[in-house]
Coordinates of C-alpha atoms in Angstrom, one line a residue:
Chain P
M1 CA -57.0 -35.7 103.5
T2 CA -56.3 -32.9 105.8
A3 CA -59.8 -31.5 105.7
G4 CA -61.3 -34.6 107.3
T5 CA -58.9 -34.9 110.2
R6 CA -59.6 -31.4 111.5
L7 CA -61.1 -31.5 115.0
P8 CA -64.7 -30.6 114.4
R9 CA -65.7 -28.4 117.3
P10 CA -68.0 -25.4 117.3
A11 CA -65.4 -22.9 116.1
A12 CA -67.3 -19.9 117.2
R13 CA -66.7 -20.9 120.8
R14 CA -63.1 -22.0 120.6
P15 CA -61.1 -18.9 121.4
R16 CA -63.5 -17.8 124.1
A17 CA -63.6 -21.3 125.5
L18 CA -59.8 -21.4 125.7
R19 CA -59.7 -18.1 127.5
R20 CA -62.4 -19.3 130.0
F21 CA -60.4 -22.5 130.6
G22 CA -57.2 -20.6 131.2
R23 CA -58.9 -18.4 133.8
N24 CA -59.8 -21.3 136.0
R25 CA -56.8 -22.4 138.2
L26 CA -58.3 -25.8 139.0
S27 CA -58.7 -26.6 135.4
L28 CA -55.1 -25.7 134.7
L29 CA -54.0 -27.9 137.7
G30 CA -56.1 -30.7 136.1
A31 CA -54.5 -30.2 132.7
G32 CA -51.1 -30.2 134.4
L33 CA -51.8 -33.5 136.3
V34 CA -53.2 -35.1 133.1
A35 CA -50.1 -34.0 131.2
L36 CA -47.9 -35.5 133.9
V37 CA -49.8 -38.8 133.9
L38 CA -49.7 -39.0 130.0
A39 CA -46.0 -38.2 130.1
L40 CA -45.5 -41.1 132.6
A41 CA -47.6 -43.4 130.3
L42 CA -45.3 -42.5 127.4
F43 CA -41.9 -42.4 129.2
G44 CA -42.5 -44.1 132.6
P45 CA -40.6 -47.3 131.8
L46 CA -37.7 -45.2 130.5
L47 CA -37.6 -43.1 133.7
A48 CA -37.7 -46.1 136.0
P49 CA -34.5 -46.2 138.1
Y50 CA -34.6 -50.0 138.2
P51 CA -35.7 -51.2 134.7
A52 CA -34.8 -54.8 135.6
H53 CA -37.6 -54.8 138.2
V54 CA -40.1 -53.5 135.7
A55 CA -39.3 -56.5 133.5
G56 CA -40.0 -58.8 136.4
G57 CA -36.6 -59.1 138.0
I58 CA -36.6 -59.6 141.8
D59 CA -34.1 -58.9 144.6
T60 CA -35.0 -60.9 147.6
A61 CA -32.1 -59.5 149.6
A62 CA -33.8 -56.1 149.6
R63 CA -37.3 -57.0 150.6
F64 CA -39.5 -54.4 152.3
Q65 CA -37.0 -51.6 152.4
P66 CA -38.5 -48.5 153.8
P67 CA -38.3 -45.3 151.6
S68 CA -34.7 -44.2 151.3
A69 CA -32.5 -42.3 148.8
A70 CA -32.0 -45.4 146.7
H71 CA -35.7 -46.4 146.8
P72 CA -37.8 -43.2 147.3
F73 CA -41.0 -45.3 147.8
G74 CA -39.3 -48.3 149.3
T75 CA -39.3 -51.9 147.9
N76 CA -42.0 -54.5 148.0
E77 CA -42.2 -58.1 149.1
L78 CA -40.0 -59.2 146.1
G79 CA -37.5 -56.5 146.7
Q80 CA -38.6 -54.6 143.6
D81 CA -38.4 -50.8 143.6
V82 CA -41.9 -49.5 144.1
L83 CA -41.2 -46.2 142.3
S84 CA -40.1 -48.0 139.2
L85 CA -43.2 -50.2 139.2
T86 CA -45.5 -47.3 139.7
L87 CA -43.9 -45.3 136.9
A88 CA -44.2 -48.2 134.6
G89 CA -47.7 -49.0 135.7
A90 CA -49.0 -45.7 134.3
R91 CA -48.8 -47.2 130.9
V92 CA -51.3 -50.0 131.5
S93 CA -53.7 -47.8 133.4
V94 CA -53.8 -44.9 130.9
L95 CA -53.8 -47.1 127.9
A96 CA -56.6 -49.3 129.3
G97 CA -58.6 -46.3 130.5
F98 CA -58.2 -44.5 127.2
S99 CA -59.2 -47.6 125.2
V100 CA -62.3 -48.2 127.3
V101 CA -63.4 -44.6 126.9
L102 CA -62.6 -44.5 123.2
I103 CA -64.3 -47.8 122.4
G104 CA -67.3 -47.1 124.7
G105 CA -67.6 -43.5 123.6
T106 CA -67.5 -44.3 119.9
T107 CA -70.0 -47.1 120.2
G108 CA -72.3 -45.1 122.3
T109 CA -72.0 -42.1 120.1
L110 CA -73.0 -44.1 117.0
I111 CA -75.8 -45.9 118.7
G112 CA -77.2 -42.7 120.3
G113 CA -76.7 -40.7 117.2
I114 CA -78.5 -43.1 115.0
A115 CA -81.3 -43.5 117.6
G116 CA -81.9 -39.8 117.9
F117 CA -81.6 -39.1 114.2
L118 CA -83.8 -41.9 112.8
G119 CA -86.3 -41.9 115.7
G120 CA -89.3 -44.3 115.5
W121 CA -89.0 -48.0 116.3
I122 CA -85.2 -48.0 115.8
D123 CA -84.9 -45.4 118.5
E124 CA -87.2 -47.4 120.8
I125 CA -85.2 -50.6 120.3
L126 CA -81.8 -49.0 120.8
M127 CA -82.8 -47.0 123.8
R128 CA -84.5 -49.9 125.6
L129 CA -81.3 -51.9 125.0
T130 CA -79.4 -48.9 126.5
D131 CA -81.7 -48.9 129.5
L132 CA -81.2 -52.6 129.9
M133 CA -77.4 -52.1 130.0
L134 CA -77.7 -49.3 132.4
I135 CA -79.5 -51.5 134.9
V136 CA -76.4 -53.8 135.3
P137 CA -73.8 -52.2 137.6
N138 CA -70.7 -51.6 135.6
L139 CA -68.1 -53.2 137.8
I140 CA -70.3 -56.4 138.2
L141 CA -70.7 -56.7 134.5
A142 CA -67.1 -56.1 133.8
M143 CA -66.2 -58.7 136.5
T144 CA -68.5 -61.3 135.0
V145 CA -67.3 -60.8 131.5
A146 CA -63.6 -60.6 132.5
A147 CA -64.0 -63.8 134.6
V148 CA -65.6 -65.6 131.6
L149 CA -63.0 -64.4 129.1
G150 CA -60.1 -64.8 131.4
P151 CA -57.6 -62.3 132.6
G152 CA -55.5 -60.1 130.3
F153 CA -55.4 -56.6 129.0
Q154 CA -57.6 -57.0 125.9
N155 CA -60.3 -58.9 127.8
M156 CA -60.3 -56.3 130.6
V157 CA -60.8 -53.4 128.1
L158 CA -63.5 -55.3 126.3
A159 CA -65.3 -56.1 129.5
L160 CA -65.3 -52.5 130.7
A161 CA -66.2 -51.0 127.2
L162 CA -69.3 -53.3 127.1
G163 CA -70.7 -51.5 130.1
W164 CA -69.4 -48.1 129.1
W165 CA -71.3 -47.2 125.9
P166 CA -74.9 -46.7 127.3
G167 CA -74.0 -43.3 129.0
Y168 CA -72.8 -42.0 125.7
A169 CA -75.8 -43.4 123.8
R170 CA -78.1 -41.4 126.1
L171 CA -76.1 -38.3 126.0
L172 CA -75.8 -38.3 122.2
R173 CA -79.4 -39.1 121.6
G174 CA -80.4 -36.0 123.5
E175 CA -77.9 -33.8 121.7
V176 CA -78.9 -35.1 118.3
L177 CA -82.6 -34.6 119.1
A178 CA -81.8 -30.9 119.8
A179 CA -79.3 -30.4 117.0
R180 CA -81.5 -31.9 114.2
E181 CA -84.1 -29.1 114.8
R182 CA -81.5 -26.4 114.2
P183 CA -82.0 -24.2 111.1
H184 CA -78.7 -25.1 109.5
V185 CA -79.8 -28.7 109.4
T186 CA -83.0 -27.9 107.5
A187 CA -80.9 -25.6 105.3
A188 CA -78.6 -28.5 104.5
R189 CA -81.6 -30.6 103.6
A190 CA -83.0 -27.9 101.5
M191 CA -79.7 -27.9 99.6
G192 CA -80.0 -31.6 98.7
A193 CA -77.8 -33.2 101.4
S194 CA -78.5 -36.9 102.0
Q195 CA -79.5 -38.4 105.3
A196 CA -76.0 -39.7 106.0
R197 CA -74.4 -36.5 105.1
V198 CA -76.8 -34.5 107.3
L199 CA -76.0 -36.7 110.3
V200 CA -72.2 -36.9 109.8
R201 CA -71.5 -33.4 108.6
H202 CA -74.2 -31.2 110.1
I203 CA -75.4 -32.9 113.3
L204 CA -72.6 -34.9 114.9
P205 CA -69.9 -32.2 114.7
N206 CA -72.3 -29.9 116.7
C207 CA -72.6 -32.5 119.4
V208 CA -68.9 -33.2 120.2
S209 CA -68.4 -30.7 123.0
P210 CA -70.4 -32.7 125.6
V211 CA -68.8 -35.9 124.4
I212 CA -65.3 -34.5 124.9
V213 CA -66.3 -33.4 128.4
K214 CA -67.7 -36.7 129.3
M215 CA -64.7 -38.6 127.9
S216 CA -62.4 -36.5 130.0
L217 CA -64.5 -37.1 133.1
D218 CA -64.8 -40.8 132.3
M219 CA -61.1 -41.3 131.9
G220 CA -60.8 -40.9 135.6
F221 CA -63.5 -43.4 136.3
A222 CA -62.1 -45.8 133.8
I223 CA -58.7 -45.7 135.4
L224 CA -60.3 -46.3 138.7
M225 CA -62.2 -49.3 137.2
V226 CA -59.1 -50.7 135.7
A227 CA -57.4 -50.5 139.1
G228 CA -60.5 -52.0 140.7
L229 CA -60.4 -55.0 138.3
G230 CA -56.7 -55.4 139.0
F231 CA -57.3 -55.2 142.7
I232 CA -59.7 -58.1 142.7
G233 CA -57.3 -60.0 140.5
I234 CA -59.0 -60.1 137.1
G235 CA -57.1 -57.4 135.3
V236 CA -53.6 -57.6 134.0
R237 CA -51.5 -60.4 135.5
P238 CA -48.1 -59.8 137.2
P239 CA -45.3 -59.3 136.3
V240 CA -46.8 -56.5 134.2
P241 CA -46.9 -53.7 136.7
E242 CA -50.4 -52.3 137.3
W243 CA -51.6 -50.0 140.1
G244 CA -54.6 -52.0 141.1
T245 CA -52.7 -55.3 141.3
M246 CA -49.9 -53.6 143.2
L247 CA -52.4 -52.3 145.8
A248 CA -53.9 -55.7 146.1
T249 CA -50.6 -57.3 146.9
A250 CA -49.6 -54.5 149.2
R251 CA -52.8 -54.9 151.2
A252 CA -51.6 -58.0 152.9
Y253 CA -48.6 -56.2 154.4
M254 CA -50.5 -53.2 155.7
P255 CA -50.1 -51.2 157.9
D256 CA -46.5 -52.2 158.8
M257 CA -45.1 -51.9 155.2
W258 CA -47.3 -48.9 154.3
W259 CA -45.0 -47.6 151.6
V260 CA -45.7 -50.6 149.3
A261 CA -49.3 -49.3 149.0
M262 CA -48.6 -45.6 149.1
A263 CA -47.1 -45.0 145.6
P264 CA -49.7 -46.9 143.5
G265 CA -52.5 -45.4 145.6
L266 CA -51.1 -41.9 145.2
A267 CA -50.8 -42.5 141.4
I268 CA -54.4 -43.6 141.1
F269 CA -55.5 -40.6 143.1
V270 CA -53.4 -38.1 141.0
A271 CA -54.6 -39.6 137.7
V272 CA -58.3 -39.7 138.7
F273 CA -58.2 -36.3 140.3
G274 CA -56.4 -34.8 137.2
F275 CA -58.9 -36.1 134.7
N276 CA -61.8 -35.0 136.8
L277 CA -60.5 -31.5 137.2
L278 CA -59.8 -31.3 133.5
G279 CA -63.3 -32.6 132.6
D280 CA -64.9 -30.1 134.9
G281 CA -62.9 -27.3 133.5
L282 CA -63.7 -28.4 129.9
R283 CA -67.4 -28.5 130.8
D284 CA -67.3 -25.1 132.3
S285 CA -65.6 -23.6 129.3
L286 CA -67.3 -25.5 126.5
D287 CA -70.8 -25.4 128.0
P288 CA -71.1 -22.3 130.2
R289 CA -74.8 -22.6 130.5
G290 CA -74.3 -24.7 133.6
G291 CA -73.2 -28.1 134.7
R292 CA -75.1 -31.4 134.9
Chain X
M1 CA -105.3 -17.8 76.6
P2 CA -104.1 -21.2 77.9
P3 CA -100.3 -21.5 78.1
L4 CA -98.8 -24.1 75.8
M5 CA -96.0 -24.8 78.2
P6 CA -96.6 -25.6 81.9
P7 CA -95.5 -22.8 84.1
L8 CA -92.2 -23.1 86.1
L9 CA -94.1 -23.6 89.3
E10 CA -97.8 -24.3 89.8
I11 CA -99.3 -24.8 93.2
R12 CA -102.9 -26.0 92.9
D13 CA -105.4 -26.2 95.8
L14 CA -102.7 -27.1 98.4
H15 CA -104.1 -28.2 101.7
L16 CA -101.9 -28.8 104.7
T17 CA -103.1 -30.2 108.1
M18 CA -100.8 -30.1 111.1
A19 CA -101.4 -32.6 113.9
T20 CA -101.3 -30.8 117.2
R21 CA -102.0 -31.8 120.8
D22 CA -105.4 -30.2 120.5
G23 CA -106.3 -31.8 117.2
P24 CA -105.6 -31.1 113.6
A25 CA -105.0 -27.5 112.5
Q26 CA -106.0 -26.5 109.0
V27 CA -102.8 -24.6 108.2
L28 CA -103.1 -24.3 104.5
T29 CA -106.5 -24.4 102.8
G30 CA -106.3 -24.3 99.1
V31 CA -103.2 -22.3 98.2
A32 CA -102.8 -21.7 94.5
L33 CA -100.0 -20.0 92.7
R34 CA -98.5 -19.9 89.2
I35 CA -95.0 -18.7 88.7
A36 CA -93.2 -18.2 85.4
R37 CA -89.5 -17.9 84.8
G38 CA -88.3 -14.3 85.4
E39 CA -91.1 -13.5 87.8
I40 CA -90.5 -12.4 91.4
W41 CA -93.4 -13.2 93.5
G42 CA -93.9 -11.6 96.9
L43 CA -95.8 -13.8 99.3
V44 CA -97.0 -11.5 102.1
G45 CA -99.1 -11.8 105.2
E46 CA -99.0 -11.7 108.9
S47 CA -97.0 -14.1 111.0
G48 CA -98.7 -17.5 111.2
C49 CA -100.7 -17.2 108.0
G50 CA -98.8 -20.0 106.3
K51 CA -96.2 -18.2 104.1
T52 CA -93.3 -20.1 105.4
L53 CA -95.1 -23.5 105.3
T54 CA -96.1 -22.8 101.7
G55 CA -92.5 -22.1 100.9
L56 CA -91.2 -25.2 102.7
S57 CA -93.9 -27.3 101.0
V58 CA -92.4 -26.8 97.5
P59 CA -89.2 -28.7 98.2
R60 CA -91.2 -30.9 100.7
L61 CA -89.2 -29.9 103.8
V62 CA -92.2 -29.9 106.1
P63 CA -91.8 -33.0 108.3
C64 CA -94.7 -35.5 107.8
P65 CA -95.9 -36.3 110.5
P66 CA -97.0 -34.0 112.1
A67 CA -97.9 -32.4 108.8
H68 CA -100.2 -34.1 106.3
Y69 CA -101.3 -33.0 102.8
P70 CA -104.9 -34.1 102.3
A71 CA -105.1 -32.5 98.8
G72 CA -103.2 -30.4 96.3
E73 CA -100.5 -30.5 93.7
V74 CA -97.1 -28.8 93.5
R75 CA -95.9 -28.9 89.9
L76 CA -92.4 -27.9 88.8
D77 CA -92.4 -27.7 85.0
G78 CA -95.5 -29.9 85.0
E79 CA -94.0 -32.6 87.2
D80 CA -95.9 -33.2 90.4
L81 CA -93.5 -33.0 93.3
M82 CA -95.9 -34.4 95.8
A83 CA -95.8 -37.8 93.9
L84 CA -92.0 -38.1 93.8
S85 CA -90.0 -40.5 95.9
E86 CA -87.8 -38.9 98.6
R87 CA -84.8 -39.9 96.5
R88 CA -86.0 -38.1 93.3
M89 CA -87.1 -35.1 95.4
R90 CA -83.6 -34.8 97.0
A91 CA -82.1 -34.7 93.5
L92 CA -84.2 -31.5 92.9
R93 CA -83.3 -29.8 96.1
G94 CA -80.4 -27.4 95.7
R95 CA -80.2 -28.3 92.0
R96 CA -83.6 -27.1 90.6
I97 CA -85.0 -25.5 93.7
G98 CA -82.9 -23.2 95.7
M99 CA -84.0 -22.2 99.2
I100 CA -83.0 -19.5 101.6
L101 CA -84.3 -20.1 105.1
Q102 CA -85.5 -17.5 107.5
D103 CA -82.5 -16.7 109.7
P104 CA -79.1 -16.0 108.1
A105 CA -77.5 -16.1 111.6
T106 CA -78.3 -19.8 112.1
S107 CA -78.6 -21.2 108.6
L108 CA -74.9 -22.0 108.2
N109 CA -73.3 -24.9 110.0
P110 CA -71.0 -23.4 112.6
T111 CA -68.6 -26.3 112.4
M112 CA -67.8 -26.1 108.7
R113 CA -65.8 -23.6 106.7
I114 CA -67.7 -21.5 104.3
G115 CA -65.9 -23.0 101.3
D116 CA -66.6 -26.5 102.4
Q117 CA -70.3 -25.8 102.8
L118 CA -70.6 -24.2 99.4
A119 CA -68.5 -27.0 97.7
D120 CA -70.7 -29.7 99.3
V121 CA -73.8 -28.2 97.8
A122 CA -72.1 -27.8 94.4
L123 CA -70.9 -31.5 94.6
A124 CA -74.4 -32.7 95.5
A125 CA -75.9 -30.8 92.6
A126 CA -73.2 -31.9 90.2
R127 CA -74.1 -35.5 90.9
H128 CA -77.4 -34.8 89.0
D129 CA -75.9 -32.3 86.5
P130 CA -72.2 -32.9 85.8
A131 CA -72.1 -29.9 83.5
L132 CA -72.3 -27.7 86.5
L133 CA -68.6 -28.0 87.4
G134 CA -65.7 -27.2 85.2
P135 CA -63.1 -29.7 84.1
G136 CA -60.7 -31.3 86.5
P137 CA -61.1 -33.1 89.9
A138 CA -64.6 -32.5 91.2
R139 CA -63.5 -31.2 94.6
T140 CA -61.2 -28.6 93.1
A141 CA -63.8 -27.6 90.5
A142 CA -66.4 -27.3 93.2
R143 CA -64.2 -25.0 95.3
A144 CA -63.5 -22.9 92.2
L145 CA -67.2 -22.6 91.6
A146 CA -67.7 -21.7 95.3
A147 CA -65.2 -18.8 94.9
T148 CA -66.9 -17.6 91.7
M149 CA -70.2 -17.6 93.5
L150 CA -68.9 -15.7 96.5
D151 CA -67.4 -13.2 94.2
R152 CA -70.7 -12.8 92.4
V153 CA -72.7 -12.1 95.5
G154 CA -70.2 -9.4 96.3
I155 CA -67.9 -10.9 98.9
A156 CA -64.5 -9.3 98.5
S157 CA -61.4 -11.6 98.1
A158 CA -63.7 -14.6 97.7
R159 CA -60.9 -17.1 97.3
Q160 CA -59.4 -16.4 100.8
R161 CA -62.8 -16.3 102.3
L162 CA -63.4 -19.9 101.4
S163 CA -61.5 -21.0 104.5
A164 CA -63.4 -18.6 106.8
W165 CA -65.8 -19.8 109.5
P166 CA -69.4 -18.6 109.5
H167 CA -68.9 -16.7 112.8
E168 CA -66.3 -14.5 111.1
F169 CA -69.0 -13.1 108.9
S170 CA -71.5 -10.4 109.6
G171 CA -75.3 -11.0 109.1
G172 CA -75.3 -9.4 105.7
M173 CA -72.3 -11.4 104.6
R174 CA -73.9 -14.6 105.8
Q175 CA -77.0 -13.8 103.8
R176 CA -74.8 -13.3 100.8
V177 CA -73.2 -16.7 101.4
L178 CA -76.6 -18.2 101.7
I179 CA -77.7 -16.7 98.4
A180 CA -74.5 -18.0 96.8
M181 CA -75.3 -21.4 98.3
A182 CA -78.9 -21.4 97.1
L183 CA -77.8 -20.4 93.6
I184 CA -74.6 -22.5 93.3
G185 CA -76.6 -25.4 91.8
A186 CA -78.0 -23.1 89.1
P187 CA -81.7 -23.7 90.2
D188 CA -84.7 -22.6 88.2
L189 CA -86.7 -21.6 91.2
L190 CA -85.5 -19.7 94.3
I191 CA -87.6 -19.6 97.4
A192 CA -86.3 -17.0 99.9
D193 CA -88.0 -16.8 103.3
E194 CA -87.7 -13.4 104.8
P195 CA -84.3 -12.8 103.3
T196 CA -84.0 -9.3 104.5
S197 CA -85.9 -9.2 107.8
A198 CA -82.9 -9.9 110.0
L199 CA -80.7 -7.3 108.4
D200 CA -80.0 -3.6 108.8
V201 CA -81.9 -1.3 106.4
P202 CA -79.0 -0.4 104.1
V203 CA -78.0 -4.0 103.9
Q204 CA -81.6 -5.0 103.1
A205 CA -81.5 -2.8 100.0
Q206 CA -78.2 -4.3 98.9
I207 CA -79.5 -7.8 99.3
L208 CA -82.7 -7.1 97.5
A209 CA -80.8 -5.5 94.6
L210 CA -78.5 -8.5 94.5
M211 CA -81.3 -11.0 94.4
Q212 CA -83.1 -9.0 91.7
G213 CA -79.9 -8.9 89.7
M214 CA -79.4 -12.7 90.0
A215 CA -83.0 -13.4 89.1
A216 CA -82.7 -11.3 86.0
D217 CA -79.4 -12.8 85.0
R218 CA -80.5 -16.3 85.2
G219 CA -84.2 -16.1 84.3
L220 CA -85.1 -17.4 87.8
G221 CA -88.6 -17.7 89.1
M222 CA -88.5 -16.5 92.6
I223 CA -90.8 -16.5 95.7
L224 CA -89.9 -13.9 98.2
I225 CA -91.6 -14.5 101.5
T226 CA -92.0 -11.3 103.5
H227 CA -94.3 -9.5 105.8
S228 CA -93.2 -6.1 104.4
M229 CA -95.2 -4.4 101.7
G230 CA -92.2 -2.2 101.2
V231 CA -90.1 -5.2 100.1
V232 CA -92.8 -6.2 97.8
A233 CA -93.1 -2.8 96.2
R234 CA -89.3 -2.5 95.8
A235 CA -88.4 -6.0 94.6
C236 CA -91.3 -8.0 93.2
S237 CA -93.1 -8.2 89.9
H238 CA -96.1 -10.0 91.4
V239 CA -97.7 -10.4 94.8
A240 CA -99.8 -12.9 96.6
V241 CA -101.4 -11.9 99.8
M242 CA -102.0 -14.7 102.3
Y243 CA -104.4 -14.8 105.1
A244 CA -104.9 -17.7 107.5
G245 CA -103.8 -20.4 105.1
S246 CA -105.0 -19.3 101.7
I247 CA -104.3 -16.6 99.2
V248 CA -106.8 -13.8 99.3
E249 CA -105.5 -11.5 96.6
T250 CA -103.0 -12.0 93.8
G251 CA -101.7 -10.2 90.8
P252 CA -99.0 -8.0 89.3
V253 CA -97.5 -5.6 91.9
V254 CA -98.6 -2.5 90.1
E255 CA -102.2 -3.7 89.9
V256 CA -102.5 -4.9 93.5
L257 CA -100.7 -2.1 95.2
D258 CA -102.4 0.6 93.1
R259 CA -105.9 -0.9 93.4
P260 CA -106.0 -3.3 96.4
A261 CA -109.4 -5.0 96.3
H262 CA -109.3 -7.2 99.5
P263 CA -109.9 -5.4 102.8
Y264 CA -107.0 -7.3 104.2
T265 CA -104.6 -6.1 101.6
R266 CA -105.8 -2.6 102.2
A267 CA -105.3 -3.0 105.9
L268 CA -101.8 -4.3 105.3
M269 CA -101.0 -1.3 103.2
A270 CA -102.5 1.1 105.6
A271 CA -100.1 -0.2 108.2
V272 CA -97.1 0.9 106.2
P273 CA -96.0 4.5 106.5
G274 CA -95.3 6.2 103.1
R275 CA -93.7 9.5 102.3
H276 CA -96.9 11.3 102.3
T277 CA -98.7 9.6 105.1
P278 CA -100.1 12.3 107.3
R279 CA -99.6 11.9 111.0
G280 CA -102.3 9.8 112.7
T281 CA -103.5 8.0 109.7
L282 CA -101.2 4.9 110.1
R283 CA -103.6 2.2 111.2
A284 CA -103.0 -1.1 112.9
L285 CA -105.4 -3.9 111.9
P286 CA -107.5 -4.9 114.9
G287 CA -107.6 -8.5 116.0
T288 CA -105.4 -11.4 115.2
V289 CA -105.1 -14.3 112.8
P290 CA -107.9 -16.8 113.7
D291 CA -107.3 -20.0 115.7
L292 CA -106.7 -22.6 113.0
L293 CA -108.0 -25.3 115.2
A294 CA -111.5 -23.8 115.2
A295 CA -111.5 -21.6 112.0
P296 CA -114.7 -19.9 111.0
P297 CA -116.4 -21.8 108.3
G298 CA -116.8 -18.9 105.9
C299 CA -114.3 -16.3 104.9
R300 CA -111.5 -16.6 107.5
F301 CA -111.1 -12.8 107.5
A302 CA -114.7 -12.1 108.3
P303 CA -114.3 -11.7 112.1
R304 CA -111.9 -8.8 111.5
C305 CA -113.5 -7.4 108.3
P306 CA -115.3 -4.1 108.5
R307 CA -117.5 -5.1 105.6
A308 CA -118.4 -8.7 106.6
T309 CA -122.0 -9.8 106.0
P310 CA -123.8 -13.0 107.1
A311 CA -123.0 -14.4 103.7
C312 CA -119.3 -14.0 104.3
R313 CA -119.5 -16.1 107.4
A314 CA -121.5 -18.8 105.7
A315 CA -119.4 -19.6 102.6
R316 CA -115.8 -19.0 101.6
P317 CA -115.4 -16.8 98.6
P318 CA -113.3 -18.3 95.8
L319 CA -110.5 -16.3 94.0
R320 CA -112.3 -14.4 91.3
P321 CA -110.4 -12.6 88.4
L322 CA -110.7 -8.8 88.2
G323 CA -108.8 -8.5 85.0
A324 CA -105.1 -7.8 84.2
G325 CA -104.0 -10.9 86.1
H326 CA -105.5 -9.5 89.3
A327 CA -107.7 -11.8 91.4
V328 CA -109.3 -11.5 94.8
A329 CA -111.1 -13.9 97.2
C330 CA -113.7 -11.5 98.6
A331 CA -117.5 -11.3 98.4
H332 CA -117.4 -7.5 98.6
P333 CA -114.2 -6.3 97.0
D334 CA -113.4 -2.8 96.3
A335 CA -114.1 -2.5 92.6
P336 CA -110.7 -1.5 91.1
A337 CA -111.3 1.4 88.8
H338 CA -109.5 0.2 85.7
G339 CA -108.4 2.5 83.0

């Protein structure tokens, strides 16, 4: 079904929004950085100059080599090439960040959409639940859940997504409350559309712009959170390369072996910076009325 | 002469109260209308007099709360719509009652292609009347019907336009699409709220002609909500003049426009320039529609009426027939000189 897979975005604003986006240099830089990070996530392991190290191989003879032509970012305490590990680490970070935002975003969108659309006591219950979840700091909740479930990629994603949906629920509820008063929604009702159809076909598609913006901004935070969990040791376990875990290990050898920490730190910075710039740019072009 | 068949639409003594922050507002106070197939009724009055709410009340699109109907019946072919379940009511919307809302610019979903929106309505209507669509897969048949309807409302190369987005259409074209959408389910009753107010004058004439043609072709009963006596004179067979929540004068257009009996009708007509209106005779009606939270107990027009007497302020005059289908709710009407 090709009709259903089309990206439902307010079409009237699309060409103008694209042009606005292209005029902003910072947005373009953000888009470029994001493209770079995504490319690394897809092809990083293939680009790694020392694939054996990515797979967990060590070379104790070459421990703590400073940056050189053979190892542009040096080697770590196990003699592994830091550049190779960082390139390969993009995959975990991006995949985890993306999963968290997607799961949290979808859940929150549904909860907020239903709350705003149905109103009444359902709205009350869902929104109080949302408030409750917002009280608990995200990282603390994720740490607790991850600690209970045990380390691992899936558990980490689950733990983060659990604290991620309330923001979307609030955002969507507000959008839906505004959108359901729009004339074309009444028009659809007047033409015999059912409740579900009104919500899915006529209200939600008109609320996607802010969700896309928030997802893009959140990707940066999610990557940061994933690295944070890795840093405190409840993320992905070595030998799977992950930026946060790499930083945590490197911390012990600072400041003398500074290069061990530099590459993963730089990678986190570039990824977060890129997604934030992209999100800001998207917000400015999709919602020119002003930022939040 | 009592009719043997119930009329297409009969609104009887419809009351609507709207809960506001300052208390309940009596928005509709005893609206009554009888509409037969083939009749085009103009519902006229100032802004805020309840025209739109009367129109929205027929397919029950006024959200309750804040609205509340203390009394009244809306009968479609004798069936009381007020008593139907939401599910049965939904089956009538789009299928037996077509509706065109106020603003063509915002009545189409900006995120759906024209063809998809039309086909959706056709599919929903076909669920209750499978004969609506031709043979073949439902989606294909619905799109074919959508193309036919677009063609019939005068949109060129209708088949290609199915994949257009609403923003690619002008106001007049959007109104044509909305008319096609309101009629795609082959309804018996069409309610059009200010269908021409947002359009350029030449486009207004085209749209009115189109709607008249469609009504004649299909034997539709139609309610045309407007504030323009010009539209009424041009397009309608009957007219009902509303003031502050009730109908103050009703009858065939020729009767009412030639012999307006209610002072409010006269005032509305005096505010429209005609070909022979001498300079300086165009008169605005002084005052505004009364506050519905604290409406005067008697005739609601009394505070603005040049002929009001203490009796007018004490009791509300009922609609009284004047002959030839003409009726007026006024204690001191202008006696129409018949014959």
